GROMACS .gro file of C-alpha atoms in nm:
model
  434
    1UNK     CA    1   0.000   0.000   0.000
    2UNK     CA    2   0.072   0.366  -0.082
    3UNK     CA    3  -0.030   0.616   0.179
    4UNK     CA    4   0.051   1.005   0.207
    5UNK     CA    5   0.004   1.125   0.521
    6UNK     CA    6  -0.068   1.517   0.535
    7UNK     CA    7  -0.114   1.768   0.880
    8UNK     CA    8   0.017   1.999   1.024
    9UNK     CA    9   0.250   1.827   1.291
   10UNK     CA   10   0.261   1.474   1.202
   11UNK     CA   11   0.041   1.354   1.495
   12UNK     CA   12   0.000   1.024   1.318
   13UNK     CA   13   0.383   0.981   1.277
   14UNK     CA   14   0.335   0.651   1.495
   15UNK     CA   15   0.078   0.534   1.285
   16UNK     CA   16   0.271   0.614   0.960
   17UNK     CA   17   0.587   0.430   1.182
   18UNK     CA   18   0.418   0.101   1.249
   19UNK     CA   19   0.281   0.116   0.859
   20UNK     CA   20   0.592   0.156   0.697
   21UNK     CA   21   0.730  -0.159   0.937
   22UNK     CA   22   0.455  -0.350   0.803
   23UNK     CA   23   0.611  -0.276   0.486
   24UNK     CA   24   0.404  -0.005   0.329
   25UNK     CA   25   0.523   0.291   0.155
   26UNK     CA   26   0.428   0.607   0.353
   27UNK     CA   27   0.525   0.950   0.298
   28UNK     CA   28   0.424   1.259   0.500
   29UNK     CA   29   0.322   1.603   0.488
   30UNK     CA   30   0.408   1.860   0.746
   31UNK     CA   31   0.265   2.147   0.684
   32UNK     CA   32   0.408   2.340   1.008
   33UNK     CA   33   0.793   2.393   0.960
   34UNK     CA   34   0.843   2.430   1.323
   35UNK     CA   35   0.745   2.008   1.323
   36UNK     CA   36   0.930   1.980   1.016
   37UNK     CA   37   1.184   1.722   1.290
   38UNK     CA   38   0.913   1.551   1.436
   39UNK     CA   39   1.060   1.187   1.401
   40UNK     CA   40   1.320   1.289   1.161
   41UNK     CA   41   1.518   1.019   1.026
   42UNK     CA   42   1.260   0.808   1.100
   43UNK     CA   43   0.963   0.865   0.820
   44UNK     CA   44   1.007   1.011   0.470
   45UNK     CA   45   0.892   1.380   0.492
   46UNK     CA   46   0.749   1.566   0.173
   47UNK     CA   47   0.732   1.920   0.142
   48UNK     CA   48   0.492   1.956  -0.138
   49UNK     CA   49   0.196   1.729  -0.070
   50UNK     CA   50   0.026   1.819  -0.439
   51UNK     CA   51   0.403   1.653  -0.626
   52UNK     CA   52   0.308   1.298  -0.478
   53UNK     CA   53  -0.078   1.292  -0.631
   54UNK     CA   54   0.045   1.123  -0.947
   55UNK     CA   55   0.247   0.835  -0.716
   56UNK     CA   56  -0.091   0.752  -0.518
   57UNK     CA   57  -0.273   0.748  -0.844
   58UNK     CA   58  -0.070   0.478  -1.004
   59UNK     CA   59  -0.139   0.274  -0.702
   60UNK     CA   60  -0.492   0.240  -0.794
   61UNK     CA   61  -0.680   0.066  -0.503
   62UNK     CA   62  -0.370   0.073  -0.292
   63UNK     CA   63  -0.267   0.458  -0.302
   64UNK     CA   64  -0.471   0.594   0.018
   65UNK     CA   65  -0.437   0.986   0.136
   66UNK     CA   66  -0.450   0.998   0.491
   67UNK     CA   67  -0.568   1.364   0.637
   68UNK     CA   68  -0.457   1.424   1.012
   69UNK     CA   69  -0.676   1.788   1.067
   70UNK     CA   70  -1.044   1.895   1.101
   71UNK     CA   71  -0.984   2.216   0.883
   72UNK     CA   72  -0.913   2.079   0.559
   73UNK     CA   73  -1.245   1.940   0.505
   74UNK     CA   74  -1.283   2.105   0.162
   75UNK     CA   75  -0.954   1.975   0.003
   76UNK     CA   76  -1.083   1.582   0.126
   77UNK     CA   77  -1.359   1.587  -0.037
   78UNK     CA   78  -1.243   1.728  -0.388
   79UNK     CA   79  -0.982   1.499  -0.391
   80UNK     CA   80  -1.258   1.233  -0.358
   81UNK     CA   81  -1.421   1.397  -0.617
   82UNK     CA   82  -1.097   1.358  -0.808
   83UNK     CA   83  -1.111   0.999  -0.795
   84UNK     CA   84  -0.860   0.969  -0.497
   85UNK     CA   85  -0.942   0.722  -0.195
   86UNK     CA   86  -0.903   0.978   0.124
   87UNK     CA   87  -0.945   0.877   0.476
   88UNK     CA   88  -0.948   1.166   0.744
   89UNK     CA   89  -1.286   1.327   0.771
   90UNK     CA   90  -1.528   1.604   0.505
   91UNK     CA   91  -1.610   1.959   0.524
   92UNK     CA   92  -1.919   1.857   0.692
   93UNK     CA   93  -1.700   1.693   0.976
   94UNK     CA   94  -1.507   1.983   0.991
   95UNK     CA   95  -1.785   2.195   1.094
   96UNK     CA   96  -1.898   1.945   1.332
   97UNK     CA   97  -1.604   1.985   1.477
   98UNK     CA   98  -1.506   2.356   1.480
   99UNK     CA   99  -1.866   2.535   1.526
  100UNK     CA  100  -1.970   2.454   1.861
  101UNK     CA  101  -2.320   2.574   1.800
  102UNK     CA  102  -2.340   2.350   1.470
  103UNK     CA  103  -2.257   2.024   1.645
  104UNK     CA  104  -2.496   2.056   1.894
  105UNK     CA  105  -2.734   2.127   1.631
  106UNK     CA  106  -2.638   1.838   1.475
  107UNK     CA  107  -2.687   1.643   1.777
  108UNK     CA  108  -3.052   1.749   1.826
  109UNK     CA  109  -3.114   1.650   1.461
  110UNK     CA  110  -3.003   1.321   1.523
  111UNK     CA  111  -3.262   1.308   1.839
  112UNK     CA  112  -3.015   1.346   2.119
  113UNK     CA  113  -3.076   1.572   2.426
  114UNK     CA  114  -2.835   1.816   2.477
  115UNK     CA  115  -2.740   2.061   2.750
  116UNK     CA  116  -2.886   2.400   2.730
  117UNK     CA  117  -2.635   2.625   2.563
  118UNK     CA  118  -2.612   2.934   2.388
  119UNK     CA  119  -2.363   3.078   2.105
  120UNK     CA  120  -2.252   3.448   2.136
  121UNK     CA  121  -2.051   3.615   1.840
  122UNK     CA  122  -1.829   3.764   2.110
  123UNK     CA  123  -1.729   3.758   2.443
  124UNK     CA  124  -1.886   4.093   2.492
  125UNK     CA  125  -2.213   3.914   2.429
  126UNK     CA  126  -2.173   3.610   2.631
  127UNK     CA  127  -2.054   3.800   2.974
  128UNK     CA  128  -2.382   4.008   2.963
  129UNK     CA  129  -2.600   3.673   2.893
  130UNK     CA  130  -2.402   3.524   3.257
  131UNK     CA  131  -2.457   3.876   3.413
  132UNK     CA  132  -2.845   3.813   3.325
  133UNK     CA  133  -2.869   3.415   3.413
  134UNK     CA  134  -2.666   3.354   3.641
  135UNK     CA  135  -2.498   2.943   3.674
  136UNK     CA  136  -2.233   2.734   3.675
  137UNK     CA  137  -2.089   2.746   3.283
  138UNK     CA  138  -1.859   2.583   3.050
  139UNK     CA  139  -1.683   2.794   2.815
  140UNK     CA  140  -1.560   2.670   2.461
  141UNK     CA  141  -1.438   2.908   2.240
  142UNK     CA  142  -1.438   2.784   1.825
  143UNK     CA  143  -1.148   3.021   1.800
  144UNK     CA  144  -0.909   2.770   2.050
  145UNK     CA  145  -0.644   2.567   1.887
  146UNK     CA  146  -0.370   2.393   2.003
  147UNK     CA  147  -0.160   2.652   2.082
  148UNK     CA  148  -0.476   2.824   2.317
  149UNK     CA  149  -0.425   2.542   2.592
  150UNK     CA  150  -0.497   2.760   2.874
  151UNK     CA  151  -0.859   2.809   2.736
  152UNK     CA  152  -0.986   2.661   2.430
  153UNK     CA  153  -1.234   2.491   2.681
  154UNK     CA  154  -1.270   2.603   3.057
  155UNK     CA  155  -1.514   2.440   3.283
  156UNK     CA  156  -1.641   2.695   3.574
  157UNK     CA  157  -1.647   2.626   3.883
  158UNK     CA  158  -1.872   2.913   4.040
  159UNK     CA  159  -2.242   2.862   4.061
  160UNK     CA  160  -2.355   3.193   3.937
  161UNK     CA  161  -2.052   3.205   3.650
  162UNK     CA  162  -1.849   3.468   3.776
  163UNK     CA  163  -1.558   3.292   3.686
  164UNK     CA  164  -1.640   3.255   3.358
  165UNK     CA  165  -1.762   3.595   3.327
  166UNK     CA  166  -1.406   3.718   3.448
  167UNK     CA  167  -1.235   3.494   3.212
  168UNK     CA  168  -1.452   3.627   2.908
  169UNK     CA  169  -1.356   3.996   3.032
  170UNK     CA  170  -0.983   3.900   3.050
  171UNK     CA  171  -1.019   3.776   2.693
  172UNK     CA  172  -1.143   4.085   2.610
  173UNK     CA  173  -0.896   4.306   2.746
  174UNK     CA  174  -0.656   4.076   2.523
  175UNK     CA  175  -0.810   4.139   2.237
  176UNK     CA  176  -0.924   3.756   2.172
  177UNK     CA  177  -1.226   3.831   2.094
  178UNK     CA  178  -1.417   3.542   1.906
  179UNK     CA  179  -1.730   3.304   1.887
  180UNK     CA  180  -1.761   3.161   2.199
  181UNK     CA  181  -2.069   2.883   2.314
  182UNK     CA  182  -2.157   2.878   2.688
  183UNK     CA  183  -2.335   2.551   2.776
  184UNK     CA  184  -2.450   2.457   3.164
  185UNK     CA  185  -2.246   2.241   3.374
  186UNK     CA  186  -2.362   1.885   3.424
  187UNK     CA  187  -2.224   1.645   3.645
  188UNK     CA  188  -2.163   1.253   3.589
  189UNK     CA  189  -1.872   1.017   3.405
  190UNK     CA  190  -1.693   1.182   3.087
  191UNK     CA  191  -1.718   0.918   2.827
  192UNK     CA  192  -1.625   0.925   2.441
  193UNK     CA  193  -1.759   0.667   2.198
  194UNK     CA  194  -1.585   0.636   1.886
  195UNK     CA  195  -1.579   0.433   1.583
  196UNK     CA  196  -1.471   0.415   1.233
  197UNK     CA  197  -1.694   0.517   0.938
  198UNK     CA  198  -1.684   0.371   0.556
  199UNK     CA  199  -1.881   0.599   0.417
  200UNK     CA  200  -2.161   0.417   0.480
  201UNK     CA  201  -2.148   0.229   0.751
  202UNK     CA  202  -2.008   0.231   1.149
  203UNK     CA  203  -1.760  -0.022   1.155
  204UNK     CA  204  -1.809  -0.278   1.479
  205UNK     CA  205  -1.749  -0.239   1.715
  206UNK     CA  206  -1.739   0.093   1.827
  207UNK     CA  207  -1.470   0.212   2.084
  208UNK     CA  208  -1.516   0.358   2.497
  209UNK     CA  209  -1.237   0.617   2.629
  210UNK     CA  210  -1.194   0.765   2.924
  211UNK     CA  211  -0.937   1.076   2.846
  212UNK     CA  212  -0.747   1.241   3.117
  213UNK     CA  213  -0.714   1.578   3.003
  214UNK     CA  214  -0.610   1.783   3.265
  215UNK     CA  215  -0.175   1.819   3.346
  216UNK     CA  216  -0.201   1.660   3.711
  217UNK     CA  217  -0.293   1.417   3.896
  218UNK     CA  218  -0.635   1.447   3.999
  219UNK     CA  219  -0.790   1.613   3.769
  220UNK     CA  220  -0.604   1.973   3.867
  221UNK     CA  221  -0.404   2.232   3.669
  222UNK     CA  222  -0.456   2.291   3.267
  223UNK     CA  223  -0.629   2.152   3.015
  224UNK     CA  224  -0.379   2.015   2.807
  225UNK     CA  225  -0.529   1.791   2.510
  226UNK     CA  226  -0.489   1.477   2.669
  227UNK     CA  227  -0.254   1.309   2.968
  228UNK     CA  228  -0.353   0.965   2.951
  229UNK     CA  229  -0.653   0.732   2.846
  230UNK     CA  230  -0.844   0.441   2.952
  231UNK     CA  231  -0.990   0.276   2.572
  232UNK     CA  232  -1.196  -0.068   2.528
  233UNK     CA  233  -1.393  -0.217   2.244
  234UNK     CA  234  -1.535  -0.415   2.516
  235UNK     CA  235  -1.925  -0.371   2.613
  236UNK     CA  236  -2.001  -0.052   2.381
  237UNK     CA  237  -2.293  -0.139   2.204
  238UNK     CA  238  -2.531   0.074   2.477
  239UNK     CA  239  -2.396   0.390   2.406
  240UNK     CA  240  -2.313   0.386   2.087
  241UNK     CA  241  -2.681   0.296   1.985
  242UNK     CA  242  -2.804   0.591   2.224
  243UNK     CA  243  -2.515   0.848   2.064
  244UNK     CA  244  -2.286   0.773   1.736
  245UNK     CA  245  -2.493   0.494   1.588
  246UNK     CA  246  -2.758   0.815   1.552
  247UNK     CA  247  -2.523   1.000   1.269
  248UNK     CA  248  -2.491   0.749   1.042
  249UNK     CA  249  -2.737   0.903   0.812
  250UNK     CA  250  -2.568   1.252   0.788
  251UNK     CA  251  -2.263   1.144   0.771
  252UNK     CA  252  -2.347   0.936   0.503
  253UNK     CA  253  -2.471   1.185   0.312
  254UNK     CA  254  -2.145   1.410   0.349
  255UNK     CA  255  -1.918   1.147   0.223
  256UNK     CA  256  -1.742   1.131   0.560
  257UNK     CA  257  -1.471   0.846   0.567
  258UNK     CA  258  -1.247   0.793   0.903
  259UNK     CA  259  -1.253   0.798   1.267
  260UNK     CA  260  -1.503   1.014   1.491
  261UNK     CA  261  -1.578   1.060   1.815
  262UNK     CA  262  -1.827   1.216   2.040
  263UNK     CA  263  -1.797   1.288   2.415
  264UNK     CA  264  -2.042   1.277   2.654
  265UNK     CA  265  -2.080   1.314   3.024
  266UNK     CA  266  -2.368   1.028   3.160
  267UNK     CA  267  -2.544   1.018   3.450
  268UNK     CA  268  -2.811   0.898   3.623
  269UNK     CA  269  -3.089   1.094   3.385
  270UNK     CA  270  -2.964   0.953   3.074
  271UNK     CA  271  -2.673   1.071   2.817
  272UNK     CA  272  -2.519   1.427   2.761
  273UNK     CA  273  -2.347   1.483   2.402
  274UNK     CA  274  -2.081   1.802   2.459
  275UNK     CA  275  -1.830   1.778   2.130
  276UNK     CA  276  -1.773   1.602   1.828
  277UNK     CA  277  -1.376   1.445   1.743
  278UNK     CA  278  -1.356   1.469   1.377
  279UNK     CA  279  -1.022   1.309   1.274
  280UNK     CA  280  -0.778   1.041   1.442
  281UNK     CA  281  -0.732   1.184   1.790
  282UNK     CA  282  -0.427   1.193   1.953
  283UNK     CA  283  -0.290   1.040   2.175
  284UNK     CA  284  -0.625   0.799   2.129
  285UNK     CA  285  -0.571   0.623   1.827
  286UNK     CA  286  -0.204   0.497   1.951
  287UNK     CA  287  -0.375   0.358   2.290
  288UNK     CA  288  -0.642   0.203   2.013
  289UNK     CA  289  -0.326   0.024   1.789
  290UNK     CA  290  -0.275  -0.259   2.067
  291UNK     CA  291  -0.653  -0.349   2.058
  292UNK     CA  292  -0.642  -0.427   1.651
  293UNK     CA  293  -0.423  -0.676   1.565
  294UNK     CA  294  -0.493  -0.678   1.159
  295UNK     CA  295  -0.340  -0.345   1.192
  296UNK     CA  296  -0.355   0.013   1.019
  297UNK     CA  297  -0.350  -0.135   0.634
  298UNK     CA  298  -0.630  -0.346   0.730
  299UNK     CA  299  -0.827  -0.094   0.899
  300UNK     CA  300  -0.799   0.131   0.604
  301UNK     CA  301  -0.880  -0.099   0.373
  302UNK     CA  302  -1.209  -0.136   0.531
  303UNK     CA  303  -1.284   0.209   0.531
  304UNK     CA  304  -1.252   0.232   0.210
  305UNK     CA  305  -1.503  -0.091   0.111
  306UNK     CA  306  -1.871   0.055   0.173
  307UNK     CA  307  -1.973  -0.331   0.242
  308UNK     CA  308  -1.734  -0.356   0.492
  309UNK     CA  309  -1.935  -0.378   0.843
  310UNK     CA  310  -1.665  -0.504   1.135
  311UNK     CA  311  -1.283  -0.533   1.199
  312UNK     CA  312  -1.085  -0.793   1.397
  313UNK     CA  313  -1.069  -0.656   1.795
  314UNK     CA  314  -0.921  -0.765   2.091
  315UNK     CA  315  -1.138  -0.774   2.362
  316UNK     CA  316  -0.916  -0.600   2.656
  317UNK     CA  317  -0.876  -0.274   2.796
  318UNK     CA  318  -0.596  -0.052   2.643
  319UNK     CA  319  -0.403   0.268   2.899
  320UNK     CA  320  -0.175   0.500   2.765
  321UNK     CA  321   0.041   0.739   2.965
  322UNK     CA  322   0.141   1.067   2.749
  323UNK     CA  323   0.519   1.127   2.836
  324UNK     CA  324   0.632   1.494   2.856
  325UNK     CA  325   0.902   1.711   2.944
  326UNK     CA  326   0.951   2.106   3.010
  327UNK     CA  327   0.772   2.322   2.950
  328UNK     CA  328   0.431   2.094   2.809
  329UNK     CA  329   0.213   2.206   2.752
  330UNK     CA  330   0.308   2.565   2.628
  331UNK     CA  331   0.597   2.583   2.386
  332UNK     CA  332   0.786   2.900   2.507
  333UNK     CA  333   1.119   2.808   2.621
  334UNK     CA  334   1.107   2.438   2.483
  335UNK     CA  335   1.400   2.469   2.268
  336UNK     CA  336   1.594   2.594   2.650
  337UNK     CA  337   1.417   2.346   2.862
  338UNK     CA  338   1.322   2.000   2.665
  339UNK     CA  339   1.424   2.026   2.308
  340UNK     CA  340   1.732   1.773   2.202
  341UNK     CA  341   1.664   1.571   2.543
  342UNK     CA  342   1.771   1.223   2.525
  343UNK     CA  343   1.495   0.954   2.491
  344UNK     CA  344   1.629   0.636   2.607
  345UNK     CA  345   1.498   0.270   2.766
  346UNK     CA  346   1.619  -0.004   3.027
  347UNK     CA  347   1.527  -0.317   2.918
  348UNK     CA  348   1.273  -0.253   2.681
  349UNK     CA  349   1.225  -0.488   2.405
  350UNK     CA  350   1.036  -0.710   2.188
  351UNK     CA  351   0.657  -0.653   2.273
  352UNK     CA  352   0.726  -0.438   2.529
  353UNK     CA  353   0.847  -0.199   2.277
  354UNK     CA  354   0.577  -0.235   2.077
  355UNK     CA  355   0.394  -0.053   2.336
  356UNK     CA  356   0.628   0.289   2.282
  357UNK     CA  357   0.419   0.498   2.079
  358UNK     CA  358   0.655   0.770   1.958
  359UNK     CA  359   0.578   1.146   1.905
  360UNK     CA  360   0.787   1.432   1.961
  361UNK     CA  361   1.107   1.301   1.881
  362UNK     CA  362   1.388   1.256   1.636
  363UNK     CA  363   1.666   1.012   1.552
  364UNK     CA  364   2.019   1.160   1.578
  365UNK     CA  365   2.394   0.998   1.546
  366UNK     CA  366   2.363   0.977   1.944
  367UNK     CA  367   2.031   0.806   1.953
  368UNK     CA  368   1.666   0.943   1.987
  369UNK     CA  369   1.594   1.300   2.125
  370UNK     CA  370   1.311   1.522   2.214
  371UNK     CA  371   1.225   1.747   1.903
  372UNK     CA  372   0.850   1.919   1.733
  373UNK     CA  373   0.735   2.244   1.941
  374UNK     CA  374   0.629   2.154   2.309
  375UNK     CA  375   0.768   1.864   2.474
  376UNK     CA  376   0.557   1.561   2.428
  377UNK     CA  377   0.813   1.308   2.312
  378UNK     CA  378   0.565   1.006   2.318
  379UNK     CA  379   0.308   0.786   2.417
  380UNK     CA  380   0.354   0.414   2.644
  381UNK     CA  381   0.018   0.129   2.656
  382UNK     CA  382  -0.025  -0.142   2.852
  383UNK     CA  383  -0.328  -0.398   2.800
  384UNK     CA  384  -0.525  -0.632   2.994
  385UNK     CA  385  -0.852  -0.864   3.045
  386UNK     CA  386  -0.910  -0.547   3.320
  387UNK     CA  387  -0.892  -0.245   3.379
  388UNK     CA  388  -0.655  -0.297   3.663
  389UNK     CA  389  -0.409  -0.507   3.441
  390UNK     CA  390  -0.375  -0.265   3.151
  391UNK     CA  391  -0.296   0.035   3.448
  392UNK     CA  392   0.007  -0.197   3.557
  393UNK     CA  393   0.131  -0.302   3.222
  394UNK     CA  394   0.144  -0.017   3.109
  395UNK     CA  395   0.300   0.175   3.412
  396UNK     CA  396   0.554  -0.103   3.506
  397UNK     CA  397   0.676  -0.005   3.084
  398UNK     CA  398   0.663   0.366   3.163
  399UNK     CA  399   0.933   0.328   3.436
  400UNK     CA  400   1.158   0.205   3.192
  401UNK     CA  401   1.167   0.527   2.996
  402UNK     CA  402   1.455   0.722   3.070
  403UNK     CA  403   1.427   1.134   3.005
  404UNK     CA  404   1.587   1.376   3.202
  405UNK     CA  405   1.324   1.542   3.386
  406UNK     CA  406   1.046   1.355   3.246
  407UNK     CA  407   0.659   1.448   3.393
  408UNK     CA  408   0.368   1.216   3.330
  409UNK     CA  409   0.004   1.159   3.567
  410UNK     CA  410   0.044   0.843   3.781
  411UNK     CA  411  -0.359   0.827   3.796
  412UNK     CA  412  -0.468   0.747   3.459
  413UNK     CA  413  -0.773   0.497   3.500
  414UNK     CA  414  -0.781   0.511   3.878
  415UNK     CA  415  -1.115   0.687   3.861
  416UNK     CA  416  -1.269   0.413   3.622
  417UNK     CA  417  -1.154   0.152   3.891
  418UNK     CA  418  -1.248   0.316   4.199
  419UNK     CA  419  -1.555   0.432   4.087
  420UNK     CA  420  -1.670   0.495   3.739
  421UNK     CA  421  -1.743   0.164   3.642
  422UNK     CA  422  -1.934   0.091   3.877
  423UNK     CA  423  -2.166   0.382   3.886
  424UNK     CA  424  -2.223   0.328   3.473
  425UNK     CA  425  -2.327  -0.016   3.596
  426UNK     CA  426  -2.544   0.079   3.781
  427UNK     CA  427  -2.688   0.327   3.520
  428UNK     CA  428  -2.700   0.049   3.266
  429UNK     CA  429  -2.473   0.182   3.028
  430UNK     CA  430  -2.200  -0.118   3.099
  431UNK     CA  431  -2.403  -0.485   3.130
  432UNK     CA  432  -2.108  -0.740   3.035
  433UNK     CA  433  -1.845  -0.629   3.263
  434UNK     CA  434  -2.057  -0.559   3.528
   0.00000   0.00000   0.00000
């Protein structure tokens, strides 16, 4: 197979990694030049994306395009047009995605209930609709991106909002002015449900994750994009036929073709949609790779057969522990702190290694070393029949990694054991492994 990977900062460079072991021929796109190193010497980097059409077309059925963002939605689906075979996501997706108010339009059409929420044009707006209704808010701006960790999402904490209200002003004084889509709290168990889409159909099973976004243990300190995650295949059928299973027909009729996801929070009155996943998350679909043994090349060959209903699945629970170093997750001062950092192992081999998911790093006469733009180097799983066993696999691997000041969350899936599986139990949203 011929695949040409294209983003902006080769998040899927361990995807296109275990690919081109399996003996595929993958070269990548990166659009950012500041990620131009991102596991340099390592994959076969392209600078002009548009020079390689030609080489995927003379593949025929085994030339795929592989899209990494949510904003190139347009480009996907003219290529598809153009008689290319893309996997990534559709304009339609993108929106989904991007427009906060969209999505949860989206989700009503699809006969979910959502939270009650509100899109503002600008901040301006939304700080006089808390001064008026006072609650407990979250904030999520359609303006955030990855650089805007500090608040591309903030969940209040106040129950009449006036810490969202000052954060709105603040933003305001900055001049980052921008859409912005206040929806109430709710309280319950964050879950995402995800699953690959052929263009036609869901493939089964659909996925469960339990993301750790947050830069400390116990759920304190910034929202970073993701510290760790708890994934299964196992027992998902209940809320994926109450949530994704619902979008089949409209994404259908964009021509959507890859992985989505939607989070939820779920409770005891039933299931809350909040955001739509668009693409192949990261870190998730490395802490998905252990669970699917046929591999990338077989998944994407399924995505790209419309008859194509199920893949092959393990039926265990998969953790992954994101690895950083200073100063994650903001890039100022990374090339002082963490860049050129030696990545190294102690007795790491064989499968074990199998279960290093690199990111952030680049192979140099010396060995591997820390490179991209804000220290996250890479990814370790460990999997089990339980919870429980893929939380010590996976951290007895991570204490073989050797980086000089390394920082990582020594909780991730604690919450699901101590207490999150059993209260979606109890709800009925888990029934086998009850």
């Amino acid at each position: 197979m011929r695949v040409l990977g294209i983003g902006d900062w080769n998040d899927l460079g361990d995807m296109y990694l275990r690919l081109a072991k399996a003996g595929h021929d993958v070269r990548v796109h990166i659009a950012d030049p500041t990620a131009h190193d991102i596991l340099e010497g390592l994959i076969v980097r392209i600078d002009d994306w548009r020079n390689e059409l030609a080489w995927i077309r003379e593949a025929g059925d085994d030339g795929v395009i592989v899209f990494e963002t949510a904003h190139d939605g347009i480009l996907q689906d003219q290529l598809r047009r153009d008689g290319f075979q893309v996997i990534g996501g559709c304009a339609f997706g993108d929106r989904l995605e991007s427009d906060r108010a969209f999505g949860q339009g989206a989700m009503v059409l699809a006969g979910m209930r959502v939270l009650p929420s509100r899109s503002f044009a600008d901040v301006h707006a939304a700080a006089a609709f808390i001064a008026a209704e006072p609650a407990r808010y979250v904030a999520k701006f359609d303006a955030g991106s990855a650089g805007d960790v500090e608040c591309s999402t903030y969940v209040g904490a106040a129950a009449n909002g006036a810490d969202v209200a000052a954060l709105l002003h603040r933003r305001a004084a900055q001049q980052r002015a921008g859409r912005v889509l206040l929806m109430r709290h709710v309280r319950g168990v964050e879950v995402g449900v995800g699953a690959y889409f052929n263009g036609h159909h869901f493939l089964a099973p659909a996925c469960l994750d339990w993301e750790h976004k947050r830069f400390f243990p116990g759920d304190v300190g910034e929202l970073t994009g993701e510290m760790g995650t708890l994934v299964t295949y196992r027992d998902s059928d209940t809320l994926f036929d109450r949530t994704l299973a619902r979008f089949a027909p409209q994404l259908h009729e964009a021509g959507y073709i890859g992985y989505i996801n939607l989070n939820t929070i779920v409770n005891e009155l039933g299931i809350w949609p909040l955001e739509f996943t668009c693409r192949f998350g990261y870190p998730g679909f490395a802490i998905l790779d252990p669970l699917q043994p046929d591999g990338w090349a077989d998944l994407f060959r399924r995505m790209l057969d419309p008859s194509a209903r199920n893949f092959a699945i393990t039926k265990e629970y998969s953790l992954g522990v994101v690895l950083t170093v200073p100063p994650f997750p903001y890039p100022d001062g990374y090339e002082r702190l963490g860049k050129g950092s030696p990545v190294s192992f102690t007795d790491l081999s064989g499968e074990d290694l199998d279960h290093v998911h690199l990111a952030e790093v680049a192979e140099r006469p010396e060995g591997l070393v820390c490179a991209g733009q804000i220290g996250n180097p890479l990814v370790v799983t460990g999997t089990g029949i339980t919870a429980l066993a893929a939380r010590h696999a996976a951290y007895s691997r991570v204490r073989r990694v050797v980086i000089p000041n390394m920082r990582f969350r020594n909780d991730i899936g604690s919450s699901f054991i101590a207490r999150d599986r059993a209260l979606l139990c109890g709800w009925g949203f888990l029934q086998n492994d009850c």
